[in-house]
Coordinates of C-alpha atoms and ligand atoms in Angstrom, one line a residue:
M1 CA 9.3 38.2 -0.2
T2 CA 10.9 35.2 -2.0
S3 CA 9.1 32.9 -4.3
K4 CA 10.9 29.9 -3.0
P5 CA 8.6 27.0 -2.1
R6 CA 8.3 26.4 1.6
I7 CA 8.4 22.7 2.6
T8 CA 8.1 20.9 5.9
V9 CA 11.1 18.8 7.0
A10 CA 11.3 16.2 9.8
K11 CA 14.7 14.8 10.7
G12 CA 13.1 11.8 12.3
D13 CA 14.7 9.2 14.6
G14 CA 17.7 6.8 14.6
I15 CA 19.8 7.6 11.5
G16 CA 17.2 10.2 10.4
P17 CA 19.1 13.3 11.6
E18 CA 22.4 12.2 10.1
I19 CA 21.1 11.3 6.7
M20 CA 18.8 14.4 6.6
D21 CA 21.7 16.7 7.4
A22 CA 23.8 15.1 4.7
T23 CA 21.0 15.3 2.2
L24 CA 20.1 19.0 3.0
R25 CA 23.8 19.9 2.6
I26 CA 23.9 18.3 -0.8
M27 CA 20.6 20.1 -1.8
E28 CA 21.9 23.4 -0.6
A29 CA 25.2 23.0 -2.5
A30 CA 23.3 22.1 -5.6
G31 CA 21.3 25.2 -5.4
A32 CA 17.9 23.9 -4.4
E33 CA 15.5 26.8 -4.1
L34 CA 13.6 26.0 -0.9
D35 CA 12.7 27.3 2.5
Y36 CA 12.2 24.9 5.4
D37 CA 10.0 24.5 8.4
F38 CA 11.3 21.8 10.7
I39 CA 8.9 19.7 12.8
D40 CA 9.4 17.1 15.4
I41 CA 7.6 13.8 14.8
G42 CA 8.1 10.2 16.0
E43 CA 9.7 8.7 19.0
K44 CA 10.2 11.9 21.1
V45 CA 6.6 13.0 20.5
Y46 CA 5.2 9.5 21.2
L47 CA 7.2 9.2 24.4
D48 CA 6.0 12.7 25.5
G49 CA 2.6 10.9 25.8
N50 CA 1.2 11.8 22.4
T51 CA 0.1 8.4 21.0
A52 CA -0.3 9.8 17.5
G53 CA 3.4 10.8 17.4
I54 CA 2.6 14.3 16.0
T55 CA 1.3 17.5 17.5
T56 CA -1.5 19.8 16.2
E57 CA 1.0 22.5 15.4
S58 CA 2.9 20.1 13.2
W59 CA -0.3 19.2 11.3
D60 CA -0.9 22.9 10.7
T61 CA 2.6 23.3 9.2
L62 CA 2.2 20.2 7.0
R63 CA -1.2 21.3 5.7
R64 CA 0.1 24.8 5.0
N65 CA 3.3 23.8 3.1
K66 CA 1.8 20.8 1.3
I67 CA 5.2 19.2 0.6
F68 CA 6.8 17.1 3.3
F69 CA 10.4 15.8 3.3
K70 CA 10.6 13.1 5.9
A71 CA 13.4 11.1 7.4
P72 CA 12.5 7.7 8.9
I73 CA 11.0 7.5 12.3
T74 CA 10.9 4.9 15.0
T75 CA 7.5 3.5 16.0
P76 CA 7.9 2.4 19.7
Q77 CA 7.0 -1.3 20.1
G78 CA 4.0 -2.2 22.2
G79 CA 0.5 -1.2 22.6
G80 CA -1.2 2.1 21.9
Y81 CA 1.1 3.6 19.3
K82 CA -0.5 4.0 15.8
S83 CA 1.9 4.0 12.9
L84 CA 2.4 7.7 12.1
N85 CA 3.4 6.8 8.5
V86 CA 0.0 5.3 7.9
T87 CA -1.8 8.1 9.6
I88 CA 0.0 10.8 7.6
R89 CA -0.6 9.0 4.3
K90 CA -4.3 8.5 5.0
S91 CA -5.0 11.9 6.6
L92 CA -3.5 13.8 3.8
G93 CA -5.0 11.6 1.1
L94 CA -1.6 10.4 -0.3
Y95 CA -3.1 7.7 -2.3
A96 CA -0.1 6.8 -4.6
N97 CA 3.1 5.4 -3.3
V98 CA 5.7 5.5 -6.1
R99 CA 8.9 3.5 -5.7
P100 CA 11.4 3.4 -8.5
C101 CA 13.7 0.4 -8.2
K102 CA 16.7 0.6 -10.4
S103 CA 20.1 -1.2 -10.5
Y104 CA 23.4 0.6 -10.5
A105 CA 25.5 -2.4 -11.5
P106 CA 28.4 -3.1 -11.6
Y107 CA 29.1 -0.3 -9.1
V108 CA 26.5 -1.6 -6.7
Q109 CA 26.3 -5.4 -6.8
S110 CA 23.0 -6.7 -8.0
K111 CA 21.9 -10.0 -9.5
H112 CA 19.8 -8.0 -11.9
P113 CA 22.0 -5.4 -13.6
D114 CA 19.3 -4.3 -16.0
M115 CA 16.5 -3.9 -13.5
D116 CA 14.5 -0.7 -13.8
V117 CA 11.0 -1.1 -12.4
V118 CA 8.6 1.3 -10.8
I119 CA 6.2 0.0 -8.2
I120 CA 3.0 2.0 -7.7
R121 CA 1.3 0.9 -4.5
E122 CA -2.2 1.9 -3.4
N123 CA -1.5 3.7 -0.2
E124 CA -4.8 4.2 1.7
E125 CA -6.9 1.1 1.7
D126 CA -6.8 -2.7 1.9
L127 CA -5.9 -4.3 5.2
Y128 CA -4.2 -1.0 6.2
A129 CA -7.6 0.4 7.1
G130 CA -6.6 -1.1 10.4
I131 CA -10.1 -2.3 11.3
E132 CA -9.5 -5.3 13.5
H133 CA -11.5 -7.2 16.1
R134 CA -11.3 -10.2 18.2
Q135 CA -14.6 -11.9 17.8
T136 CA -14.4 -15.1 19.9
A137 CA -12.0 -16.7 22.2
D138 CA -10.3 -18.3 19.1
V139 CA -10.9 -16.0 16.2
Y140 CA -9.5 -12.5 15.2
Q141 CA -10.5 -10.5 12.2
C142 CA -9.0 -7.8 10.0
L143 CA -11.3 -6.1 7.4
K144 CA -10.0 -5.7 3.9
L145 CA -11.6 -2.7 2.3
I146 CA -11.2 -2.0 -1.4
T147 CA -13.2 0.8 -2.9
T148 CA -14.1 1.8 -6.5
P149 CA -12.8 5.4 -6.1
G150 CA -9.5 4.3 -4.4
T151 CA -8.9 1.6 -7.1
E152 CA -9.8 3.9 -10.0
K153 CA -7.4 6.6 -8.7
I154 CA -4.4 4.3 -8.3
V155 CA -4.9 2.4 -11.6
R156 CA -5.4 5.6 -13.6
Y157 CA -2.3 7.1 -11.8
A158 CA -0.2 4.1 -12.9
F159 CA -1.2 4.5 -16.6
E160 CA -0.7 8.3 -16.5
Y161 CA 2.7 7.8 -14.9
A162 CA 3.7 5.3 -17.6
R163 CA 2.6 7.7 -20.3
N164 CA 4.5 10.7 -18.7
F165 CA 7.7 8.7 -18.4
N166 CA 7.5 6.8 -21.7
R167 CA 7.1 3.5 -20.0
K168 CA 5.7 0.7 -22.2
K169 CA 3.9 -1.7 -19.9
V170 CA 1.8 -1.7 -16.7
T171 CA 1.4 -5.0 -14.8
C172 CA -1.4 -5.3 -12.2
M173 CA -0.9 -7.8 -9.4
V174 CA -3.9 -9.2 -7.6
K175 CA -5.2 -12.4 -6.0
D176 CA -8.6 -12.4 -7.7
N177 CA -8.7 -16.1 -8.0
I178 CA -9.2 -16.3 -4.2
M179 CA -10.6 -12.8 -3.4
K180 CA -13.1 -12.6 -6.2
V181 CA -15.0 -9.6 -4.8
T182 CA -12.2 -7.3 -3.5
D183 CA -9.2 -8.2 -5.7
G184 CA -11.8 -9.0 -8.4
L185 CA -12.9 -5.3 -8.3
F186 CA -9.2 -4.1 -8.6
A187 CA -8.7 -6.4 -11.6
Q188 CA -11.9 -5.3 -13.3
V189 CA -11.1 -1.6 -12.8
F190 CA -7.7 -2.3 -14.2
R191 CA -9.1 -4.0 -17.3
D192 CA -11.6 -1.2 -17.9
I193 CA -9.1 1.6 -17.5
A194 CA -6.4 -0.2 -19.5
K195 CA -8.7 0.2 -22.6
E196 CA -8.3 4.0 -22.3
Y197 CA -4.5 3.6 -22.8
P198 CA -4.1 1.5 -26.0
D199 CA -0.6 2.9 -26.4
I200 CA 0.5 1.1 -23.2
E201 CA 0.7 -2.7 -22.9
S202 CA -1.2 -4.0 -19.9
N203 CA -1.3 -7.3 -18.2
L204 CA -2.6 -9.0 -15.0
K205 CA -0.6 -11.4 -12.8
I206 CA -1.6 -13.3 -9.8
I207 CA 0.5 -11.8 -7.0
D208 CA 2.3 -14.9 -5.8
I209 CA 3.7 -15.9 -9.2
G210 CA 4.0 -12.2 -10.1
A211 CA 6.2 -11.5 -7.1
A212 CA 8.3 -14.6 -7.9
L213 CA 8.8 -13.5 -11.5
L214 CA 9.6 -10.0 -10.5
A215 CA 12.3 -11.3 -8.1
D216 CA 13.7 -13.7 -10.8
R217 CA 13.3 -11.6 -14.1
P218 CA 12.8 -8.0 -13.2
E219 CA 13.8 -7.0 -16.7
D220 CA 10.4 -8.3 -17.8
F221 CA 8.6 -5.6 -15.7
D222 CA 8.2 -1.9 -16.2
V223 CA 5.4 -0.3 -14.1
V224 CA 3.7 -2.5 -11.5
V225 CA 0.4 -1.4 -9.9
T226 CA -1.0 -3.3 -6.9
L227 CA -2.9 -3.2 -3.7
N228 CA -1.5 -1.8 -0.5
L229 CA -0.3 -4.9 1.3
Y230 CA 1.1 -6.6 -1.8
G231 CA 2.7 -3.3 -2.8
D232 CA 4.4 -3.0 0.6
I233 CA 5.9 -6.5 0.2
V234 CA 6.7 -6.4 -3.5
S235 CA 8.3 -2.9 -3.3
D236 CA 10.7 -4.0 -0.6
I237 CA 11.7 -7.1 -2.6
A238 CA 12.2 -5.0 -5.7
A239 CA 14.2 -2.4 -3.8
Q240 CA 16.4 -5.0 -2.1
I241 CA 17.2 -6.9 -5.3
T242 CA 18.5 -3.7 -7.0
G243 CA 21.4 -4.1 -4.5
S244 CA 20.3 -2.5 -1.3
V245 CA 17.1 -1.2 0.3
G246 CA 19.3 1.7 1.5
L247 CA 19.3 3.2 -2.0
G248 CA 15.5 3.5 -2.6
G249 CA 13.5 6.7 -2.4
S250 CA 9.7 7.0 -2.6
S251 CA 7.1 9.5 -3.1
N252 CA 3.6 9.5 -1.5
L253 CA 1.3 11.6 -3.6
G254 CA -2.2 13.0 -3.3
K255 CA -4.2 15.6 -5.0
D256 CA -2.5 18.5 -3.4
F257 CA 0.1 17.0 -1.2
G258 CA 3.4 15.1 -1.6
M259 CA 5.5 13.3 1.0
F260 CA 9.0 12.2 0.1
E261 CA 11.0 9.7 2.1
A262 CA 13.5 6.8 1.9
V263 CA 12.2 3.3 1.7
H264 CA 14.1 2.1 4.7
G265 CA 13.5 2.7 8.4
S266 CA 15.4 4.4 11.2
A267 CA 18.1 1.7 11.5
P268 CA 18.7 2.1 15.3
D269 CA 21.5 -0.5 15.1
I270 CA 23.8 2.0 13.3
A271 CA 22.3 5.3 14.5
G272 CA 24.8 8.0 15.6
K273 CA 27.8 6.2 14.1
D274 CA 28.1 8.1 10.8
M275 CA 27.7 4.8 9.0
A276 CA 24.3 5.2 7.3
N277 CA 23.9 5.5 3.6
P278 CA 22.1 8.8 2.8
S279 CA 21.3 7.6 -0.8
G280 CA 17.7 6.5 -0.1
L281 CA 16.8 9.9 1.3
L282 CA 18.8 11.7 -1.4
S283 CA 16.9 9.9 -4.1
A284 CA 13.7 11.0 -2.4
A285 CA 15.1 14.5 -2.5
V286 CA 15.6 14.2 -6.2
M287 CA 12.0 13.0 -6.7
M288 CA 10.8 16.0 -4.6
L289 CA 12.9 18.5 -6.7
E290 CA 11.4 16.9 -9.8
H291 CA 7.9 17.2 -8.4
L292 CA 8.6 20.9 -7.6
G293 CA 9.9 21.5 -11.2
Q294 CA 13.6 22.1 -10.1
L295 CA 14.8 19.8 -12.8
D296 CA 18.3 21.2 -13.2
V297 CA 19.0 20.8 -9.5
A298 CA 17.5 17.3 -9.5
E299 CA 19.7 16.3 -12.5
N300 CA 22.8 17.8 -11.0
I301 CA 22.4 15.9 -7.7
A302 CA 21.5 12.6 -9.4
N303 CA 24.5 12.8 -11.8
A304 CA 27.0 13.7 -9.0
W305 CA 25.6 10.9 -7.0
S306 CA 26.1 8.4 -9.9
K307 CA 29.6 9.7 -10.4
T308 CA 30.4 9.1 -6.7
L309 CA 29.1 5.5 -6.9
E310 CA 31.0 4.9 -10.1
E311 CA 34.2 6.1 -8.5
G312 CA 33.8 3.4 -5.9
I313 CA 33.2 5.8 -3.0
H314 CA 30.7 3.7 -1.0
T315 CA 29.2 3.5 2.5
G316 CA 29.5 0.3 4.4
D317 CA 26.2 -1.2 3.3
I318 CA 27.2 -1.3 -0.4
Y319 CA 31.0 -1.6 0.1
R320 CA 32.3 -4.7 -1.7
E321 CA 36.0 -5.7 -1.9
G322 CA 37.2 -5.5 -5.5
V323 CA 34.4 -3.2 -6.6
S324 CA 34.5 -0.4 -4.1
K325 CA 37.5 1.8 -3.6
T326 CA 37.0 4.0 -0.6
K327 CA 34.8 3.2 2.4
V328 CA 33.2 6.4 3.7
G329 CA 30.8 7.5 6.4
T330 CA 27.6 9.4 5.9
Q331 CA 29.0 12.9 5.9
A332 CA 32.1 12.0 3.9
F333 CA 29.8 10.4 1.3
A334 CA 27.8 13.7 1.2
D335 CA 31.1 15.7 0.8
A336 CA 32.1 13.4 -2.1
V337 CA 28.7 14.0 -3.8
I338 CA 29.1 17.8 -3.3
A339 CA 32.6 17.7 -4.7
R340 CA 31.1 16.1 -7.9
L341 CA 28.2 18.5 -8.4
G342 CA 28.4 19.7 -12.0
S343 CA 30.1 16.6 -13.3
K344 CA 28.5 13.6 -15.0
P345 CA 28.9 9.8 -14.6
E346 CA 31.0 8.2 -17.3
K347 CA 29.6 4.6 -17.3
L348 CA 26.2 4.9 -15.5
P349 CA 23.5 6.6 -17.5
V350 CA 23.5 10.4 -17.3
L351 CA 20.1 11.6 -16.0
K352 CA 18.5 14.0 -18.4
L353 CA 15.0 15.1 -17.3
D354 CA 12.3 16.2 -19.6
Q355 CA 9.8 18.7 -18.4
E356 CA 7.0 16.8 -20.2
S357 CA 7.5 13.9 -17.9
F358 CA 6.5 16.0 -14.9
K359 CA 3.2 17.3 -16.1
P360 CA 0.9 17.0 -13.1
I361 CA -1.1 13.9 -13.1
V362 CA -4.7 14.9 -12.7
I363 CA -7.3 12.3 -11.8
P364 CA -10.9 13.2 -12.6
D365 CA -13.2 13.6 -9.7
Y366 CA -14.9 10.4 -8.8
Q367 CA -18.5 10.0 -10.0
R368 CA -20.4 8.2 -7.4
K369 CA -21.8 4.9 -8.8
V370 CA -25.6 4.3 -8.5
A371 CA -26.7 0.7 -8.3
Q372 CA -29.9 -1.1 -7.5
K373 CA -29.4 -2.9 -4.3
D374 CA -31.5 -5.9 -3.2
L375 CA -31.3 -7.6 0.1
V376 CA -31.4 -11.4 -0.4
G377 CA -30.2 -12.8 2.9
V378 CA -27.9 -12.4 5.9
D379 CA -24.8 -14.1 7.2
V380 CA -25.1 -14.4 11.0
F381 CA -21.8 -15.0 12.8
V382 CA -22.1 -17.1 15.9
D383 CA -19.7 -17.7 18.8
D384 CA -20.2 -21.3 20.1
A385 CA -17.3 -23.3 21.6
Q386 CA -19.4 -26.3 22.7
C387 CA -21.4 -27.4 19.7
T388 CA -20.6 -29.5 16.6
A389 CA -21.6 -28.2 13.1
D390 CA -24.5 -30.6 13.0
E391 CA -25.8 -29.7 16.5
L392 CA -25.7 -26.0 15.6
G393 CA -27.2 -26.6 12.2
N394 CA -30.1 -28.6 13.6
K395 CA -30.7 -26.0 16.3
L396 CA -30.7 -23.1 13.8
Q397 CA -32.9 -24.9 11.3
S398 CA -35.6 -25.3 14.0
I399 CA -35.4 -21.6 14.9
A400 CA -35.5 -20.1 11.4
K401 CA -39.1 -19.6 10.6
A402 CA -39.5 -15.8 10.2
G403 CA -39.5 -15.9 6.4
L404 CA -35.8 -17.0 6.4
K405 CA -34.2 -20.4 6.5
L406 CA -30.7 -21.6 7.2
K407 CA -28.9 -22.4 4.0
M408 CA -25.5 -23.4 5.3
I409 CA -22.9 -23.0 8.0
T410 CA -19.2 -22.4 7.3
N411 CA -16.3 -22.5 9.6
R412 CA -13.3 -20.4 8.5
G413 CA -15.0 -20.1 5.2
V414 CA -15.5 -23.8 4.4
K415 CA -18.9 -25.4 4.5
V416 CA -19.5 -27.6 7.5
F417 CA -23.3 -27.9 7.4
P418 CA -25.2 -29.5 5.8
D419 CA -23.1 -32.4 4.7
G420 CA -19.8 -31.3 6.2
L421 CA -16.8 -33.6 6.4
P422 CA -15.7 -35.0 9.7
E423 CA -12.1 -34.1 8.9
T424 CA -12.7 -30.3 8.8
F425 CA -11.2 -28.6 11.8
C426 CA -13.7 -26.2 13.5
T427 CA -13.2 -23.2 15.6
D428 CA -15.7 -21.4 17.9
H429 CA -16.7 -19.0 15.0
W430 CA -19.6 -20.0 12.7
R431 CA -20.9 -18.2 9.7
C432 CA -24.6 -19.1 9.4
R433 CA -26.1 -18.1 6.1
F434 CA -29.9 -17.4 6.1
V435 CA -31.9 -16.8 2.9
H436 CA -35.6 -16.5 1.9
S437 CA -37.4 -19.7 3.0
E438 CA -38.7 -20.4 -0.5
N439 CA -35.3 -20.1 -2.3
S440 CA -34.3 -22.9 -4.6
K441 CA -30.6 -23.8 -4.9
D442 CA -29.8 -21.2 -7.6
V443 CA -27.7 -18.5 -6.0
H444 CA -28.4 -16.2 -9.0
Q445 CA -32.2 -16.3 -8.5
M446 CA -32.5 -15.6 -4.9
K447 CA -35.7 -14.0 -3.6
K448 CA -35.6 -10.6 -1.8
V449 CA -36.0 -10.5 1.9
S450 CA -36.8 -7.5 4.2
K451 CA -34.9 -5.8 7.0
K452 CA -37.9 -6.8 9.2
D453 CA -37.2 -10.5 8.4
L454 CA -33.6 -10.0 9.6
L455 CA -34.7 -8.3 12.8
D456 CA -37.2 -11.1 13.5
L457 CA -34.6 -13.6 12.9
L458 CA -32.2 -11.9 15.3
T459 CA -34.9 -11.7 17.9
A460 CA -35.6 -15.4 17.5
L461 CA -31.8 -16.3 17.8
N462 CA -31.5 -14.1 20.9
E463 CA -34.5 -15.8 22.5
A464 CA -32.8 -19.2 21.8
D465 CA -29.6 -18.0 23.5
V466 CA -27.5 -18.1 20.3
D467 CA -24.5 -15.8 20.8
V468 CA -24.6 -13.6 17.7
I469 CA -21.3 -11.6 17.3
K470 CA -22.0 -9.9 14.0
T471 CA -24.1 -9.9 10.9
E472 CA -23.3 -9.2 7.3
N473 CA -26.2 -8.5 4.9
L474 CA -26.2 -10.3 1.5
Y475 CA -27.0 -8.2 -1.5
Y476 CA -27.5 -8.3 -5.2
F477 CA -26.3 -5.2 -6.9
D478 CA -28.0 -4.5 -10.3
G479 CA -29.4 -8.0 -10.1
K480 CA -26.0 -9.6 -9.7
I481 CA -24.6 -11.6 -6.7
A482 CA -22.3 -9.4 -4.7
F483 CA -20.9 -11.8 -2.1
S484 CA -18.7 -14.9 -2.1
L485 CA -20.1 -18.4 -1.8
G486 CA -18.9 -20.7 1.0
Q487 CA -16.1 -23.1 0.0
G488 CA -18.0 -26.2 -1.0
E489 CA -21.4 -24.4 -1.1
Ligands
NAI501 P1 15.4 -0.5 8.8 O1 15.2 -0.3 7.4 O2 15.5 0.6 9.7 O3 16.7 -1.4 8.9 C1 16.9 -2.7 8.3 C2 18.4 -3.0 8.1 O4 18.9 -2.2 7.1 C3 19.2 -2.7 9.4 O5 20.3 -3.6 9.5 C4 19.8 -1.3 9.1 O6 21.0 -1.0 9.7 C5 20.0 -1.3 7.5 N1 19.8 0.0 7.0 C6 18.6 0.7 6.8 N2 18.8 1.8 6.3 C7 20.1 2.0 6.0 C8 20.9 3.0 5.5 N3 20.4 4.1 5.0 N4 22.3 2.7 5.4 C9 22.8 1.6 5.8 N5 22.1 0.6 6.4 C10 20.7 0.8 6.5 O7 14.2 -1.5 9.3 P2 13.9 -2.0 10.8 O8 15.1 -2.3 11.5 O9 12.9 -3.1 10.5 O10 13.1 -0.8 11.5 C11 13.7 0.1 12.4 C12 12.7 1.2 12.8 O11 12.3 1.9 11.6 C13 11.4 0.6 13.3 O12 11.0 1.4 14.4 C14 10.4 0.8 12.2 O13 9.1 1.0 12.7 C15 10.9 2.0 11.5 N6 10.6 2.2 10.1 C16 10.2 3.4 9.7 C17 9.9 3.7 8.4 C18 9.6 5.1 8.0 O14 9.7 6.0 8.8 N7 9.2 5.3 6.8 C19 9.9 2.6 7.4 C20 10.3 1.3 7.9 C21 10.6 1.1 9.2
MG502 MG1 7.1 -1.4 4.2

């Protein structure tokens, strides 16, 4: 019996096997104490007719070992194949995607030589819930789901991470000026949790200007926490402006699991040519060894790697005349790193890890919120390609009598009835808001309605041949409005 941790390894597709072999050789030479179970995932498995891209036996291996070291995989184009990356992250509860983005200037050309930012991306929710529907001939929908437990976990993780690694500032990026309910929740949770970390500076930025500032002045940022889609985009920008997306590693962490991978994909254009840079996967390996507490091995690899870069031994993607000295392939690069194990860089910073930084981040179990919920109306979505806003509005006004009345109609979110503008372009998709028939205009003082009122309304609409495609209930939670108003309402 050995006490070595057993991890799961997938060599992946495209350049995956080459960079994984190179990385495992370096890890072996550096004395990583690990045993491996290899699994096949990705293209081969998809093309064998398994639309998930992974077999049941591989799931068993993953769940047993709890640590997954993964090379990039190819998701075949075209219908039916679900992204295996998203499936693995969500199935194993890997809620935090951590991507350190650091410059290695002047050895790797970067416009931002002092950049050292960590992007922490929420990894399970948002538009990546993948709940999409075509609702009418013209209109398609994707649901953006943001939850309190998901948001609390990732925001708390970001502050704990900052504390562990002595980082000074956490910036949250949202679009809460537009998405007041979903991004508004993320921002509010951030403000609340930030109060528990007075030792760390916190600030909120709107994602569009935030991303622009990050690209222009990354030195002003330290830790960035954001929602899944924004994080996906912002972390690629951040990785790319360090010099190359080919250098970035990432960890995907959950309560009990960790998955470690390069930021980049399977690069089929250079697969099998011994051209790929293994650095992204190697930095993921360093993160994994840190996570497993093998800090000496992690330091040794990182320092030998910095020394290799410093000496100008570069793969084609980062090779620059005048800066680089020797252009090497994947395996020769790995050999160069192995030859430098035990030595330290002279100009780039020497990595010295501190056990304290790697104390496990424990997020308290979520306490389910209780809230008083009152039904105050319903949005009825209607498919109608023939009518105008006024025609539909007048028709629905005459139908609504069962305790509910039509308040307004919007098309793509903008109010078109009553008193719409003739300039507004309308699709065949109408959101018709019904509220208590005795309501005044004040949206904060709406009267309660019953489920029976809703059912009666739907029956009446059905009898009038109105094509209802979906309904969304309108609630107050703890007496407060919990839905957005129509633009112009
Ligand atoms: P990609 O990251 O594979 O390639 C983009 C460009 O960067 C290509 O020109 C490629 O040659 C270059 N490149 C990437 N990694 C490199 C490396 N280590 N060394 C040198 N050059 C490198 O992105 P692309 O082309 O959009 O995707 C290719 C496939 O990878 C797709 O099937 C995609 O679904 C998959 N993919 C998988 C990921 C994963 O498994 N985590 C992540 C992203 C994409
Ligand atoms: Mg991405």
